[in-house]
mmCIF file of C-alpha atoms and ligand atoms in Angstrom:
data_model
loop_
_atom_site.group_PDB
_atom_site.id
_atom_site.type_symbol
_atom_site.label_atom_id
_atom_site.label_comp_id
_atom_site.label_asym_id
_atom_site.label_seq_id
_atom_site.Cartn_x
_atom_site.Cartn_y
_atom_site.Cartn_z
ATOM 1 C CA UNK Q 46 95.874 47.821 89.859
ATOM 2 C CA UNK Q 47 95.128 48.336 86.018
ATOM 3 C CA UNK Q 48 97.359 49.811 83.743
ATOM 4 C CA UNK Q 49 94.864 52.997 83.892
ATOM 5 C CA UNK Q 50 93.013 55.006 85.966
ATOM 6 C CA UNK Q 51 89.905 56.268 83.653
ATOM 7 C CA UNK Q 52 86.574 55.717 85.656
ATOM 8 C CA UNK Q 53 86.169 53.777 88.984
ATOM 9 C CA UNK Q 54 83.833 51.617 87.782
ATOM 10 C CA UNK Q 55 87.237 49.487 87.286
ATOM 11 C CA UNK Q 56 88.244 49.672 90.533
ATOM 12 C CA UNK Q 57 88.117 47.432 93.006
ATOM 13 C CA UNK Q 58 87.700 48.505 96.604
ATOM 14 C CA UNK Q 59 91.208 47.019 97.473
ATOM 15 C CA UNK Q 60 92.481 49.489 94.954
ATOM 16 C CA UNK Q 61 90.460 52.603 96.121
ATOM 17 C CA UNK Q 62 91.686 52.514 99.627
ATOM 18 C CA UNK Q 63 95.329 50.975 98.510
ATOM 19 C CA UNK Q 64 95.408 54.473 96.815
ATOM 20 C CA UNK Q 65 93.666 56.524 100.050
ATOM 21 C CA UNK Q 66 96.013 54.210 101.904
ATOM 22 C CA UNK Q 67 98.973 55.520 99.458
ATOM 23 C CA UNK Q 68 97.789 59.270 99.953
ATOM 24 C CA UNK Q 69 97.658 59.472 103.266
ATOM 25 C CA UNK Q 70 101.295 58.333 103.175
ATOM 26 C CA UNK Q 71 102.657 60.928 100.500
ATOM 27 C CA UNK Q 72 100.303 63.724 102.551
ATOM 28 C CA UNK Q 73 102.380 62.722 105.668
ATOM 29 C CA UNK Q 74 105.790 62.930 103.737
ATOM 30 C CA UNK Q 75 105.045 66.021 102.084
ATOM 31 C CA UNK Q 76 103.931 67.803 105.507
ATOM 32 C CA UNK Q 77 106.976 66.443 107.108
ATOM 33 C CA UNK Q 78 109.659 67.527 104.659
ATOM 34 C CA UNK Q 79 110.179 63.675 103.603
ATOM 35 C CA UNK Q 80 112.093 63.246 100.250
ATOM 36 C CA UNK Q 81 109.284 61.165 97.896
ATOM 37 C CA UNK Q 82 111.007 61.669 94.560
ATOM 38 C CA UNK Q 83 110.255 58.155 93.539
ATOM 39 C CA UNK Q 84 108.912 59.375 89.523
ATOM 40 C CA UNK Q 85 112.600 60.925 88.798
ATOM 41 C CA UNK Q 86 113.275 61.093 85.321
ATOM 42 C CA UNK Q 87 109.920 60.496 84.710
ATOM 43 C CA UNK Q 88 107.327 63.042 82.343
ATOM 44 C CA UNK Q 89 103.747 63.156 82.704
ATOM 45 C CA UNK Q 90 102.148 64.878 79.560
ATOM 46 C CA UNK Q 91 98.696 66.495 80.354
ATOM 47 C CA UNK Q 92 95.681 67.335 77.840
ATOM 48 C CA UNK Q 93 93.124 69.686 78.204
ATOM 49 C CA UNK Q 94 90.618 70.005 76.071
ATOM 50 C CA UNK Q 95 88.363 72.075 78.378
ATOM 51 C CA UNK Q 96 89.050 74.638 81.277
ATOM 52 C CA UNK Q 97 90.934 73.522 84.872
ATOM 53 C CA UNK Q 98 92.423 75.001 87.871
ATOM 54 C CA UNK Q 99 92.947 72.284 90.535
ATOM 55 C CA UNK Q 100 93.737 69.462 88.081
ATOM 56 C CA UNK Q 101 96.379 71.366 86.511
ATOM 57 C CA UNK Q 102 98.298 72.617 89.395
ATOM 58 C CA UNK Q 103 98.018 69.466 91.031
ATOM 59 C CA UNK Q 104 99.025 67.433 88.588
ATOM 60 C CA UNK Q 105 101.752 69.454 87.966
ATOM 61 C CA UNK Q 106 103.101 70.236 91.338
ATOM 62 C CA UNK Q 107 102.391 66.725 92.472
ATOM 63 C CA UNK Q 108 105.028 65.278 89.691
ATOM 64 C CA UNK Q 109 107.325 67.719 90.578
ATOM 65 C CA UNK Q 110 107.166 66.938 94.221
ATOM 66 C CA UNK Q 111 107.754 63.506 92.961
ATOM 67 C CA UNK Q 112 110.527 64.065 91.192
ATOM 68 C CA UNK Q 113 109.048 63.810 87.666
ATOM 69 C CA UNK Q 114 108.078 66.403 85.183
ATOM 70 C CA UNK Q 115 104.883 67.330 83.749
ATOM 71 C CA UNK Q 116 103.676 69.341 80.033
ATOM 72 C CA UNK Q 117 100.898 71.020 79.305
ATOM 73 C CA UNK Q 118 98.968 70.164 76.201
ATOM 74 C CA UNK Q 119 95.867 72.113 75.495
ATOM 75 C CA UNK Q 120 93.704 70.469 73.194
ATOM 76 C CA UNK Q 121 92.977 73.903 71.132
ATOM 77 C CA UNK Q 122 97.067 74.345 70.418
ATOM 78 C CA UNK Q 123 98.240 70.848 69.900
ATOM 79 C CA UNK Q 124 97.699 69.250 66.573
ATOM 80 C CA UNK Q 125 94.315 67.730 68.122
ATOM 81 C CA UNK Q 126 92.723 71.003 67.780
ATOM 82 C CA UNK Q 127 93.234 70.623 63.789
ATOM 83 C CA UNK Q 128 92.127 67.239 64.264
ATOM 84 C CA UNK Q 129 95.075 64.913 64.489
ATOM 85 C CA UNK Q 130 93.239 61.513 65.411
ATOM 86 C CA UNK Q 131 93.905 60.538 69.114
ATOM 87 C CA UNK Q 132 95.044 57.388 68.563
ATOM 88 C CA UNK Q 133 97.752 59.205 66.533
ATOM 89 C CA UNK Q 134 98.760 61.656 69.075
ATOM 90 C CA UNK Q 135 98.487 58.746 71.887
ATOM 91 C CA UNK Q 136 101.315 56.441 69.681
ATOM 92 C CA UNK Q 137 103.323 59.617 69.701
ATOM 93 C CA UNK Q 138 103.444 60.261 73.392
ATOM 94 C CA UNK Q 139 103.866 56.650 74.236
ATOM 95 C CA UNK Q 140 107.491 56.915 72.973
ATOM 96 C CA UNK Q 141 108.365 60.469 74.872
ATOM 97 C CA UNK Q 142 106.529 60.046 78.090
ATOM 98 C CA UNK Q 143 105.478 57.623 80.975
ATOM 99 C CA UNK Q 144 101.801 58.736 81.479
ATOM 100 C CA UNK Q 145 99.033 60.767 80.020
ATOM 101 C CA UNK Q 146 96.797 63.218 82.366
ATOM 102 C CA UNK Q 147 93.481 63.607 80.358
ATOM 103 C CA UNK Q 148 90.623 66.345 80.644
ATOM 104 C CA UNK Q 149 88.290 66.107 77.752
ATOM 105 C CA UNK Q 150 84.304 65.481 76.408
ATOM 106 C CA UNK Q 151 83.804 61.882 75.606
ATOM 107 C CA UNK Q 152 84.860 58.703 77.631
ATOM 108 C CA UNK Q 153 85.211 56.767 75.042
ATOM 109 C CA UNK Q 154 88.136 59.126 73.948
ATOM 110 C CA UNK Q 155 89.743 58.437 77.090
ATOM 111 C CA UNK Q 156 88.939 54.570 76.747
ATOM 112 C CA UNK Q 157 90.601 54.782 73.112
ATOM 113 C CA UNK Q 158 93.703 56.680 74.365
ATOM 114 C CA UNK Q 159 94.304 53.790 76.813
ATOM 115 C CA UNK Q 160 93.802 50.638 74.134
ATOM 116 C CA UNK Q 161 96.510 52.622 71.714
ATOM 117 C CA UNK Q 162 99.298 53.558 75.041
ATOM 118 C CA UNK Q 163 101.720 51.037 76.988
ATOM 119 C CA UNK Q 164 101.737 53.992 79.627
ATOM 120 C CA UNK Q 165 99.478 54.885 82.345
ATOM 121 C CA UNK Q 166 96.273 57.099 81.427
ATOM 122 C CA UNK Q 167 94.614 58.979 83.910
ATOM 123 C CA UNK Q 168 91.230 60.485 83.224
ATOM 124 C CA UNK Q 169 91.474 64.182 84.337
ATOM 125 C CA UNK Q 170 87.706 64.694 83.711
ATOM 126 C CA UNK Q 171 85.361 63.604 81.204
ATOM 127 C CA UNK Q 172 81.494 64.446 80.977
ATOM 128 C CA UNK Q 173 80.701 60.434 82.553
ATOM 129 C CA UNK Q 174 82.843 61.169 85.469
ATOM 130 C CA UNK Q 175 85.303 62.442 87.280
ATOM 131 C CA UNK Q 176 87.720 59.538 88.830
ATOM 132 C CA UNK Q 177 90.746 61.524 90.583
ATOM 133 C CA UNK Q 178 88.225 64.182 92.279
ATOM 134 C CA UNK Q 179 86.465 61.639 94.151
ATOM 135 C CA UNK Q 180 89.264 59.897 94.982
ATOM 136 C CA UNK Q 181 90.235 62.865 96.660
ATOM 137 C CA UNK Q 182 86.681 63.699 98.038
ATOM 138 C CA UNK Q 183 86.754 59.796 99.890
ATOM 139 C CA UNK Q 184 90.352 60.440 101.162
ATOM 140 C CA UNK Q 185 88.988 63.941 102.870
ATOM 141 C CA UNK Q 186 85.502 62.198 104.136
ATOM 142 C CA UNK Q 187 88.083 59.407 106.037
ATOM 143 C CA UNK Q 188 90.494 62.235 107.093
ATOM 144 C CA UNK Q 189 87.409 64.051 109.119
ATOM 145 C CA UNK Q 190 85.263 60.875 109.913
ATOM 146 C CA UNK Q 191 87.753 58.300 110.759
ATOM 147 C CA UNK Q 192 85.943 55.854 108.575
ATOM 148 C CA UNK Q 193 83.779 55.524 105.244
ATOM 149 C CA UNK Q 194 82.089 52.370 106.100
ATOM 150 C CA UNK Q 195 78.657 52.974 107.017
ATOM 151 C CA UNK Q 196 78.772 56.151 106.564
ATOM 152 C CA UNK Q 197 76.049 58.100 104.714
ATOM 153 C CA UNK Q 198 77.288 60.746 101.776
ATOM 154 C CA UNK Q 199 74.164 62.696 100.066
ATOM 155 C CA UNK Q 200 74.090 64.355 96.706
ATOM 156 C CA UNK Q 201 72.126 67.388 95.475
ATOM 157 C CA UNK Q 202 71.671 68.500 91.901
ATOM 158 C CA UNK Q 203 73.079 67.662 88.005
ATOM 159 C CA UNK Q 204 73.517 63.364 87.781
ATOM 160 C CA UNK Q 205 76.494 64.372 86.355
ATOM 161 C CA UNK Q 206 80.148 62.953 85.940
ATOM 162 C CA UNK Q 207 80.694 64.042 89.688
ATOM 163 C CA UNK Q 208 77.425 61.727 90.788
ATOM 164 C CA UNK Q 209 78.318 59.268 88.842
ATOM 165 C CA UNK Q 210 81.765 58.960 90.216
ATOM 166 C CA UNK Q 211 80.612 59.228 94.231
ATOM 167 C CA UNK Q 212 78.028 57.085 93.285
ATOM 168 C CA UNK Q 213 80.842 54.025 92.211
ATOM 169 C CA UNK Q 214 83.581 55.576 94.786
ATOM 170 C CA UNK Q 215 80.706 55.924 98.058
ATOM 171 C CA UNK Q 216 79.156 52.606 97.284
ATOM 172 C CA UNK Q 217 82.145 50.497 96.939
ATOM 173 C CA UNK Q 218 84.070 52.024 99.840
ATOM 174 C CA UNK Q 219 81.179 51.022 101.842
ATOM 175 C CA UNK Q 220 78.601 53.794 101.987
ATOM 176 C CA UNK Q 221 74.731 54.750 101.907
ATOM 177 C CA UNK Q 222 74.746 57.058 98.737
ATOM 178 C CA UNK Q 223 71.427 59.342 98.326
ATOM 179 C CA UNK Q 224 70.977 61.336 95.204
ATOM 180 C CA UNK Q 225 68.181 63.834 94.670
ATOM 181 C CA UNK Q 226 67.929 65.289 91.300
ATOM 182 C CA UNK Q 227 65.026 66.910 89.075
ATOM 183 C CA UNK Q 228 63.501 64.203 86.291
ATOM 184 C CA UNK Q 229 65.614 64.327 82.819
ATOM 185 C CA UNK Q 230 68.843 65.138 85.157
ATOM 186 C CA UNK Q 231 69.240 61.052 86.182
ATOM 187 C CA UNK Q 232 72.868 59.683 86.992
ATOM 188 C CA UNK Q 233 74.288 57.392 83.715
ATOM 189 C CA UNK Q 234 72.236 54.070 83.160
ATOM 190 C CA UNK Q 235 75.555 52.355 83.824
ATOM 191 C CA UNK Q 236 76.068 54.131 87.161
ATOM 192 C CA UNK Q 237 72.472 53.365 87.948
ATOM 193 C CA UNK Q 238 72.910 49.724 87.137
ATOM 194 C CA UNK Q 239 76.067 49.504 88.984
ATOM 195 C CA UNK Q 240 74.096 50.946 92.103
ATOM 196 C CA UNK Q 241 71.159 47.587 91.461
ATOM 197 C CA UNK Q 242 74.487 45.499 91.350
ATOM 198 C CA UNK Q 243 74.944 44.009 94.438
ATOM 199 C CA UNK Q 244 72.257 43.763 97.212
ATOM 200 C CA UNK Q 245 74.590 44.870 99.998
ATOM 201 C CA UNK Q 246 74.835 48.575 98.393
ATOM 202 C CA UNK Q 247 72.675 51.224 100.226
ATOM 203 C CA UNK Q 248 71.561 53.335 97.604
ATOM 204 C CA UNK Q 249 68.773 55.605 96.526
ATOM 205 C CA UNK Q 250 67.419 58.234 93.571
ATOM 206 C CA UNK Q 251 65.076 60.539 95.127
ATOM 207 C CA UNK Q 252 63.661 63.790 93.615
ATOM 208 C CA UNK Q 253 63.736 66.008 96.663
ATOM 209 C CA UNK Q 254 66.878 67.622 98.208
ATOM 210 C CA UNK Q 255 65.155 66.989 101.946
ATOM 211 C CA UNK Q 256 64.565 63.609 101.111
ATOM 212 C CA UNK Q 257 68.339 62.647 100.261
ATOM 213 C CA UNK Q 258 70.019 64.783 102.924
ATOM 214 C CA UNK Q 259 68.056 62.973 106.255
ATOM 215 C CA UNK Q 260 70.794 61.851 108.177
ATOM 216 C CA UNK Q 261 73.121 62.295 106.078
ATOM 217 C CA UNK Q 262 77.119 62.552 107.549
ATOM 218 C CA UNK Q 263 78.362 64.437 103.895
ATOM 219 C CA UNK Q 264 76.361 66.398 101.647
ATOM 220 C CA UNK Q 265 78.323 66.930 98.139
ATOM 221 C CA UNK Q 266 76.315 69.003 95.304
ATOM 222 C CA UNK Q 267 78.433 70.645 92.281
ATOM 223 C CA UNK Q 268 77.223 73.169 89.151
ATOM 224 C CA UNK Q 269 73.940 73.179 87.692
ATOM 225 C CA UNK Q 270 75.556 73.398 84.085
ATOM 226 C CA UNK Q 271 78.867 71.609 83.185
ATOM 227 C CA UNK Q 272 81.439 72.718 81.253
ATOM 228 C CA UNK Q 273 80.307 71.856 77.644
ATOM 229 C CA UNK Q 274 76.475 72.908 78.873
ATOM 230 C CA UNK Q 275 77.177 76.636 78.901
ATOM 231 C CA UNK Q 276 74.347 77.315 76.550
ATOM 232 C CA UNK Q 277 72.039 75.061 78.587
ATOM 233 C CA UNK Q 278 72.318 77.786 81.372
ATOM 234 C CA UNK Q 279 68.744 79.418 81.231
ATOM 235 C CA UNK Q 280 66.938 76.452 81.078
ATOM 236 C CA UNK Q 281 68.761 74.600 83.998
ATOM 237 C CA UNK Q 282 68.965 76.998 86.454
ATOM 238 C CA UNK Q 283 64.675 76.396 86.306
ATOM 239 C CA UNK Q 284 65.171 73.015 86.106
ATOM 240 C CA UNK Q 285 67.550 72.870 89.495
ATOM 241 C CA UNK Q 286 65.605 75.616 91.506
ATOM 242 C CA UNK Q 287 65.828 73.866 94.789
ATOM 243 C CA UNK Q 288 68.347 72.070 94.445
ATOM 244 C CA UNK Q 289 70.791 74.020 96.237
ATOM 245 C CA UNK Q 290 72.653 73.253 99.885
ATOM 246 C CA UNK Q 291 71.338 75.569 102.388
ATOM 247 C CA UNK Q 292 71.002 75.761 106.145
ATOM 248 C CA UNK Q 293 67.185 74.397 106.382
ATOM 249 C CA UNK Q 294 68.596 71.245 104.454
ATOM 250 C CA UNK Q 295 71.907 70.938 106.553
ATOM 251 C CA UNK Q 296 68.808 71.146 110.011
ATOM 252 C CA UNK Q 297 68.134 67.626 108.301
ATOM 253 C CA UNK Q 298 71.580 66.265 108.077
ATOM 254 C CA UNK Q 299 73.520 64.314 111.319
ATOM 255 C CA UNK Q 300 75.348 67.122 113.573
ATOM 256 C CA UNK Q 301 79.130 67.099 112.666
ATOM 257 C CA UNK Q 302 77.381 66.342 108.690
ATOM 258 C CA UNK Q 303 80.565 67.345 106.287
ATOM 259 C CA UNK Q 304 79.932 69.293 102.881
ATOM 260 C CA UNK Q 305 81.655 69.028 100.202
ATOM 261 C CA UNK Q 306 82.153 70.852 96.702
ATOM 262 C CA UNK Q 307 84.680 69.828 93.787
ATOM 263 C CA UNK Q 308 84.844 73.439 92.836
ATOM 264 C CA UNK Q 309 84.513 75.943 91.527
ATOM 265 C CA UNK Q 310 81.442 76.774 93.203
ATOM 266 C CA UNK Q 311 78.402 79.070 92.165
ATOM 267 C CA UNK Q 312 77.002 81.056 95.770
ATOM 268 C CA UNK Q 313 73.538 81.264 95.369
ATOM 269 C CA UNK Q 314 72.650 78.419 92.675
ATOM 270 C CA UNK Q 315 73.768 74.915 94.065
ATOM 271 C CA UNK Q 316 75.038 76.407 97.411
ATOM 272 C CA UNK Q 317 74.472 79.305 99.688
ATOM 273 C CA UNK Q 318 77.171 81.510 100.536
ATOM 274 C CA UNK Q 319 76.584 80.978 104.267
ATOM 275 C CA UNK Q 320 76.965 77.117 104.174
ATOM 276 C CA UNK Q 321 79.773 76.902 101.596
ATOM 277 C CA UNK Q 322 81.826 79.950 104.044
ATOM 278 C CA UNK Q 323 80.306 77.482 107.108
ATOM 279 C CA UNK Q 324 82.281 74.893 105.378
ATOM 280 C CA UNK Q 325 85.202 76.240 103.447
ATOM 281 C CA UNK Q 326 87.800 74.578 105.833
ATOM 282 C CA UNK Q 327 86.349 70.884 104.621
ATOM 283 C CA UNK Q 328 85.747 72.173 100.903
ATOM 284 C CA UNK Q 329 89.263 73.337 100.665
ATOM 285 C CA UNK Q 330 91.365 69.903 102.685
ATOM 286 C CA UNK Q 331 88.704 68.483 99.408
ATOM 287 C CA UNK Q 332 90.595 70.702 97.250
ATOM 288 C CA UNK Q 333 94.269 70.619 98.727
ATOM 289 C CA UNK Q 334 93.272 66.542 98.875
ATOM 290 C CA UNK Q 335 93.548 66.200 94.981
ATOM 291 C CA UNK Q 336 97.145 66.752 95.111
ATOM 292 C CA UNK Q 337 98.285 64.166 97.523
ATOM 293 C CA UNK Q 338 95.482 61.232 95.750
ATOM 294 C CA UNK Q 339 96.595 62.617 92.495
ATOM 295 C CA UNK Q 340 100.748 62.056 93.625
ATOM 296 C CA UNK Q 341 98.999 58.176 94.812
ATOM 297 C CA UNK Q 342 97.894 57.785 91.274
ATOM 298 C CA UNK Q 343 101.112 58.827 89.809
ATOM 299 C CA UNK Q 344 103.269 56.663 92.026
ATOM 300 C CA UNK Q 345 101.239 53.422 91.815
ATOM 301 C CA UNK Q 346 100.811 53.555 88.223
ATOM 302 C CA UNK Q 347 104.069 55.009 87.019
ATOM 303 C CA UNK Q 348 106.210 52.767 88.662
ATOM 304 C CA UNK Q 349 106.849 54.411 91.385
ATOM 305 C CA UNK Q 350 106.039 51.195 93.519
ATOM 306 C CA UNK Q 351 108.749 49.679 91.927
ATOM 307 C CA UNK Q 352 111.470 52.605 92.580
HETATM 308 N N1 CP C 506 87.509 70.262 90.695
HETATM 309 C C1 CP C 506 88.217 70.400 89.553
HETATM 310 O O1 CP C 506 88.420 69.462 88.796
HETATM 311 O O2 CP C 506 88.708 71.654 89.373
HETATM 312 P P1 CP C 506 89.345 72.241 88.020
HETATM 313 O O3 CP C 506 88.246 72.260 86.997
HETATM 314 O O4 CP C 506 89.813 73.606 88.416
HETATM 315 O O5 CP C 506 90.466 71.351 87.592
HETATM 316 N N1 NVA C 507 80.660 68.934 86.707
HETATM 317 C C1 NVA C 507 81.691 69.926 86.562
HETATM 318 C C2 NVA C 507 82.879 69.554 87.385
HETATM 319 C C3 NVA C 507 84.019 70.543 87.328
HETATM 320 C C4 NVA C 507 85.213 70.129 88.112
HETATM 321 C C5 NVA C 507 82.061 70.045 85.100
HETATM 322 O O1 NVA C 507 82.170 69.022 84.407
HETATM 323 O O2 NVA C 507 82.228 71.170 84.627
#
């Protein structure tokens, strides 16, 4: 493993299932009232520079379940908000913690937090993609399914950081990935040329939902308009009319087909009320599954491996 966790793309396959491999352990420990307080002593410091739920609560319940701390930072009332340079505040938490949780715009931030650290850094969200989520969303595909290989996930709507990220995750682990999305709303060239990469990958870009979801064993969609788009709002709910998971497109998936939704989800635009309610018991193992990938993250890059 790397020193960080910021996009899969710098994974290798032996990494993503050593950490579903590693999750699946601290899941089974957790359940089973097993003591796992291999981080103790150790603080995880988390930024946010944009809105969370999940990845704050899991981050932060999953070091305390491992026996570590972890701080809030938001972006707005740290010194970044008044524009300390990141490299800057990175030096400075270097020397107090062991790892930095990151939610913010721009990868490269991210990129440049991890060339000025020693410690971990693990990218909480960024607009290219969204590494810990779909770590999470692979570990709860292989909880239902048994398997990943072979398997075929579909995604409906906004090439945004979440396709990007099942794009790199579903391909390497091993899976046809199908992505519908309206013209001008493309996955990132990188992704993209990741997907031409190797001839054994199974993938396609397709601009219907119908087209993407025959067959399909997981259907995954998330918002129309990201956080940081909020003012694109009008303009994309027309451009992603359609583009929504409903039960005519499920009549074209496999029986048994999974769906899937990072959260928080919008009834109505990318998802009907009646599939996501269908589905909630999937959508929320997706959600609970954070914390126990997350807590595989921690361990294998903290040091836990070496408590
Ligand atoms: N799925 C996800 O990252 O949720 P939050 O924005 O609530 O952290
Ligand atoms: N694509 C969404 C994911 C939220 C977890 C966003 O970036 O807002």
């Amino acid at each position: 493993m790397k020193k960080d966790l910021l996009k899969l793309l710098d994974l290798s396959k032996e990494d993503i299932i050593k950490i579903l491999n590693t999750a699946d352990q601290l899941k089974y420990n957790q359940k089973h009232g097993i003591v796992h307080d291999y981080l103790k002593g150790k603080t995880l410091a988390m930024i946010f520079e944009k809105n969370s739920t999940r990845t704050r609560v899991s981050f932060e319940a999953g070091m305390f379940q491992l026996g570590g701390h972890a701080l809030f930072l938001s972006g707005k009332e740290s010194q970044i908000g008044r524009g300390e340079p990141v490299e800057d505040t990175a030096r400075v938490l270097d020397r107090y913690c062991d790892g930095i949780m990151i939610r913010t715009f721009a990868q490269e931030e991210v990129e440049n937090l991890a060339r000025y650290t020693t410690i971990p850094i693990i990218n909480g969200l960024t607009d290219f993609c969204h590494p810990c989520q779909v770590l999470a969303d692979l570990m709860t595909v292989r909880e239902h399914k048994a398997i990943l290989e072979g398997l075929k996930m579909c995604y409906i709507g906004d090439g945004n950081n979440m396709a990007n990220s099942l794009i790199v995750g579903g391909l390497k682990c091993g899976m046809e990935v199908s992505v519908a999305c309206p013209e001008g709303y493309d996955p990132d060239q990188r992704v993209l040329d990741f997907a031409k990469s190797d001839p054994s990958y199974k993938f396609s870009l397709v601009r219907t939902p119908q087209e993407a979801a025959v067959g399909a064993d997981v259907v995954f969609t998330d918002v129309w308009a990201s956080m940081g788009q909020e003012q694109e709002k009008a303009i994309r709910e027309k451009a992603f009319a359609g583009y929504q998971i409903n039960e005519e497109l499920m009549a074209l998936t496999n029986p048994e087909c999974m769906v899937q939704h990072c959260l928080p989800a919008h009834r109505g635009e990318e998802i009907t009320a009646e599939v996501f309610e269908a589905h909630a018991n999937e959508i929320f193992d997706e959600a609970e599954n954070r914390l126990h990938a997350q807590k595989a993250v921690m361990y294998l890059l903290m040091g836990g491996e070496k408590a």
